[in-house]
mmCIF file of C-alpha atoms in Angstrom:
data_model
loop_
_atom_site.group_PDB
_atom_site.id
_atom_site.type_symbol
_atom_site.label_atom_id
_atom_site.label_comp_id
_atom_site.label_asym_id
_atom_site.label_seq_id
_atom_site.Cartn_x
_atom_site.Cartn_y
_atom_site.Cartn_z
ATOM 1 C CA MET L 24 -20.134 12.035 13.306
ATOM 2 C CA VAL L 25 -19.795 8.699 11.507
ATOM 3 C CA VAL L 26 -17.622 5.965 12.846
ATOM 4 C CA PRO L 27 -17.000 3.765 10.085
ATOM 5 C CA GLN L 28 -15.959 -0.324 10.329
ATOM 6 C CA ILE L 29 -14.509 -2.716 8.211
ATOM 7 C CA LYS L 30 -14.631 -6.275 10.171
ATOM 8 C CA PRO L 31 -12.960 -7.754 11.775
ATOM 9 C CA LEU L 32 -11.669 -4.208 12.903
ATOM 10 C CA SER L 33 -13.160 -2.153 15.658
ATOM 11 C CA PRO L 34 -15.434 0.773 14.778
ATOM 12 C CA GLY L 35 -13.213 3.851 13.988
ATOM 13 C CA GLU L 36 -10.131 1.655 13.553
ATOM 14 C CA VAL L 37 -8.303 2.250 10.509
ATOM 15 C CA LEU L 38 -5.131 0.131 8.913
ATOM 16 C CA GLY L 39 -3.485 1.265 5.834
ATOM 17 C CA CYS L 40 -4.986 -1.636 3.708
ATOM 18 C CA THR L 41 -8.521 -1.585 5.381
ATOM 19 C CA SER L 42 -10.036 1.952 4.860
ATOM 20 C CA PRO L 43 -13.707 2.335 4.104
ATOM 21 C CA ILE L 44 -15.319 4.546 1.859
ATOM 22 C CA ILE L 45 -17.176 7.408 3.739
ATOM 23 C CA GLU L 46 -20.228 8.845 2.849
ATOM 24 C CA GLY L 47 -22.832 11.704 4.015
ATOM 25 C CA VAL L 48 -19.814 13.545 5.556
ATOM 26 C CA ASP L 49 -17.625 16.834 4.558
ATOM 27 C CA ALA L 50 -14.209 15.875 6.347
ATOM 28 C CA LEU L 51 -12.250 13.283 7.708
ATOM 29 C CA VAL L 52 -10.886 14.100 11.296
ATOM 30 C CA PHE L 53 -8.109 11.885 11.992
ATOM 31 C CA ILE L 54 -6.328 10.991 15.434
ATOM 32 C CA ALA L 55 -2.844 9.799 15.124
ATOM 33 C CA ASP L 56 0.817 10.488 15.401
ATOM 34 C CA GLY L 57 1.567 9.647 12.096
ATOM 35 C CA ARG L 58 0.166 9.611 8.332
ATOM 36 C CA PHE L 59 0.202 6.300 6.874
ATOM 37 C CA HIS L 60 -3.139 5.188 7.832
ATOM 38 C CA LEU L 61 -4.528 8.476 7.319
ATOM 39 C CA GLU L 62 -3.131 8.303 3.614
ATOM 40 C CA SER L 63 -5.173 5.226 3.121
ATOM 41 C CA ALA L 64 -8.372 7.086 4.311
ATOM 42 C CA MET L 65 -7.510 10.073 1.848
ATOM 43 C CA ILE L 66 -6.862 7.624 -1.397
ATOM 44 C CA MET L 67 -10.247 6.091 -0.365
ATOM 45 C CA ASN L 68 -12.110 9.041 0.191
ATOM 46 C CA PRO L 69 -10.148 11.936 -2.207
ATOM 47 C CA SER L 70 -13.293 14.404 -2.036
ATOM 48 C CA LEU L 71 -12.963 14.726 1.649
ATOM 49 C CA LYS L 72 -11.103 17.364 3.298
ATOM 50 C CA ALA L 73 -8.637 15.792 6.034
ATOM 51 C CA TYR L 74 -7.386 16.855 9.521
ATOM 52 C CA ARG L 75 -5.183 15.367 11.578
ATOM 53 C CA TYR L 76 -5.010 15.800 15.147
ATOM 54 C CA ASP L 77 -1.671 14.720 16.704
ATOM 55 C CA PRO L 78 -2.091 14.155 20.477
ATOM 56 C CA TYR L 79 1.468 14.514 21.398
ATOM 57 C CA PRO L 80 2.095 17.858 20.206
ATOM 58 C CA LYS L 81 -1.383 18.661 20.651
ATOM 59 C CA MET L 82 -1.723 20.077 16.937
ATOM 60 C CA LEU L 83 -4.510 20.110 14.409
ATOM 61 C CA THR L 84 -3.034 20.204 10.791
ATOM 62 C CA ILE L 85 -4.708 20.011 7.607
ATOM 63 C CA GLU L 86 -3.547 17.054 5.092
ATOM 64 C CA LYS L 87 -3.559 16.833 1.721
ATOM 65 C CA TYR L 88 -2.547 13.820 -0.462
ATOM 66 C CA ASP L 89 -1.281 13.956 -4.011
ATOM 67 C CA LEU L 90 -3.493 11.216 -5.714
ATOM 68 C CA PRO L 91 -2.412 12.356 -9.270
ATOM 69 C CA GLN L 92 1.185 11.779 -8.371
ATOM 70 C CA MET L 93 0.544 8.585 -7.227
ATOM 71 C CA MET L 94 -1.222 7.222 -9.915
ATOM 72 C CA GLU L 95 1.662 8.453 -12.320
ATOM 73 C CA ILE L 96 4.267 6.820 -10.167
ATOM 74 C CA ARG L 97 1.983 3.648 -10.279
ATOM 75 C CA ARG L 98 1.543 3.653 -13.974
ATOM 76 C CA ALA L 99 5.199 4.263 -14.785
ATOM 77 C CA ALA L 100 5.802 1.121 -12.386
ATOM 78 C CA ILE L 101 3.220 -0.882 -14.443
ATOM 79 C CA ASP L 102 5.054 0.318 -17.592
ATOM 80 C CA GLN L 103 8.353 -0.701 -16.220
ATOM 81 C CA ALA L 104 7.142 -4.246 -15.447
ATOM 82 C CA LYS L 105 5.921 -4.591 -19.104
ATOM 83 C CA ASP L 106 9.371 -5.218 -20.318
ATOM 84 C CA ALA L 107 10.685 -7.358 -17.019
ATOM 85 C CA LYS L 108 11.535 -10.918 -17.775
ATOM 86 C CA LYS L 109 11.766 -11.749 -14.044
ATOM 87 C CA PHE L 110 9.959 -10.750 -11.059
ATOM 88 C CA GLY L 111 10.462 -11.094 -6.955
ATOM 89 C CA ILE L 112 7.544 -10.870 -5.013
ATOM 90 C CA VAL L 113 8.038 -10.185 -1.242
ATOM 91 C CA LEU L 114 4.866 -11.012 0.709
ATOM 92 C CA GLY L 115 4.440 -9.587 3.837
ATOM 93 C CA THR L 116 4.266 -11.705 7.261
ATOM 94 C CA LEU L 117 3.838 -9.228 9.948
ATOM 95 C CA GLY L 118 0.181 -9.649 11.357
ATOM 96 C CA ARG L 119 -2.649 -9.395 8.429
ATOM 97 C CA GLN L 120 -0.200 -7.207 6.218
ATOM 98 C CA GLY L 121 0.367 -9.998 3.539
ATOM 99 C CA ASN L 122 -2.604 -10.975 1.521
ATOM 100 C CA PRO L 123 -2.185 -14.366 0.279
ATOM 101 C CA LEU L 124 -5.195 -13.775 -2.315
ATOM 102 C CA ILE L 125 -3.071 -10.883 -3.908
ATOM 103 C CA LEU L 126 -0.199 -13.129 -3.988
ATOM 104 C CA ASP L 127 -2.117 -15.915 -6.061
ATOM 105 C CA HIS L 128 -3.701 -13.249 -8.296
ATOM 106 C CA VAL L 129 -0.045 -12.003 -9.105
ATOM 107 C CA LYS L 130 1.423 -15.383 -9.550
ATOM 108 C CA GLN L 131 -1.324 -16.374 -11.699
ATOM 109 C CA LEU L 132 -0.660 -13.216 -13.734
ATOM 110 C CA LEU L 133 2.977 -13.935 -13.859
ATOM 111 C CA GLU L 134 2.582 -17.889 -15.183
ATOM 112 C CA GLN L 135 0.073 -16.584 -17.847
ATOM 113 C CA SER L 136 2.551 -14.283 -19.182
ATOM 114 C CA GLY L 137 5.000 -16.715 -19.094
ATOM 115 C CA LYS L 138 7.198 -14.661 -16.664
ATOM 116 C CA GLU L 139 9.833 -15.945 -14.064
ATOM 117 C CA TYR L 140 9.207 -15.164 -10.510
ATOM 118 C CA PHE L 141 10.070 -16.090 -6.693
ATOM 119 C CA VAL L 142 8.348 -15.324 -3.735
ATOM 120 C CA LEU L 143 9.916 -14.221 -0.800
ATOM 121 C CA LEU L 144 8.282 -14.018 2.721
ATOM 122 C CA LEU L 145 9.443 -11.307 4.808
ATOM 123 C CA SER L 146 8.015 -9.081 7.989
ATOM 124 C CA GLU L 147 9.668 -6.095 6.557
ATOM 125 C CA LEU L 148 11.085 -4.989 3.448
ATOM 126 C CA PHE L 149 14.774 -3.543 3.404
ATOM 127 C CA PRO L 150 15.240 -3.083 -0.355
ATOM 128 C CA ASP L 151 19.301 -3.186 -0.519
ATOM 129 C CA LYS L 152 18.889 -6.694 0.921
ATOM 130 C CA VAL L 153 16.267 -8.022 -1.477
ATOM 131 C CA TYR L 154 18.274 -6.236 -4.222
ATOM 132 C CA LYS L 155 21.218 -8.285 -3.609
ATOM 133 C CA LEU L 156 19.415 -11.575 -4.134
ATOM 134 C CA ALA L 157 18.673 -10.490 -7.528
ATOM 135 C CA ARG L 158 19.552 -7.393 -8.909
ATOM 136 C CA ASP L 159 18.333 -7.638 -12.293
ATOM 137 C CA TRP L 160 14.641 -8.614 -11.341
ATOM 138 C CA LEU L 161 11.536 -6.559 -11.002
ATOM 139 C CA TRP L 162 10.236 -6.621 -7.086
ATOM 140 C CA PHE L 163 6.788 -6.356 -6.125
ATOM 141 C CA ASP L 164 6.103 -6.004 -2.603
ATOM 142 C CA ILE L 165 2.682 -7.112 -0.897
ATOM 143 C CA LEU L 166 2.965 -5.858 2.299
ATOM 144 C CA LEU L 167 -0.475 -4.194 2.703
ATOM 145 C CA SER L 168 -3.381 -5.948 1.084
ATOM 146 C CA LYS L 169 -4.169 -2.222 -0.689
ATOM 147 C CA VAL L 170 -0.614 -0.891 -1.344
ATOM 148 C CA ILE L 171 1.539 -2.861 -3.802
ATOM 149 C CA ARG L 172 4.682 -1.384 -4.902
ATOM 150 C CA VAL L 173 6.878 -2.331 -7.776
ATOM 151 C CA THR L 174 10.516 -1.481 -7.715
ATOM 152 C CA ALA L 175 13.780 -2.385 -9.695
ATOM 153 C CA SER L 176 16.986 -2.745 -8.686
ATOM 154 C CA PRO L 177 19.242 -0.041 -8.689
ATOM 155 C CA ASP L 178 21.873 0.052 -11.184
#
């Protein structure tokens, strides 16, 4: 058994933005009542089988993650962003969720491209409220350091 660690977390502690690449094992066994953090581990280790034990109903399940679909969704978001003129960037403020380095990098890319942007600090993202601020903007959310979503305002 391998109990990986990414500092400053404790050994075996995994957050959605801090999953390690795990080598020398055949499978992941994750003890949790939800999938979010396990999904991060599955993204970082797509060749490993994943099992999740939920201690509340005492169930062990085989978990799957559609990595090609995720890549397709991200590619579509990138394509959509190519034509956008104005961008809203939501940086998470809850705990260590927001990554200022990613924010700085995104801002730098937008400035180099001559794009208009606005940074909004939020502890939790409510898309409907964000869209009310600027419906015709394309919104990035940087609430976790490995997860960046790009969303256009609904018509």
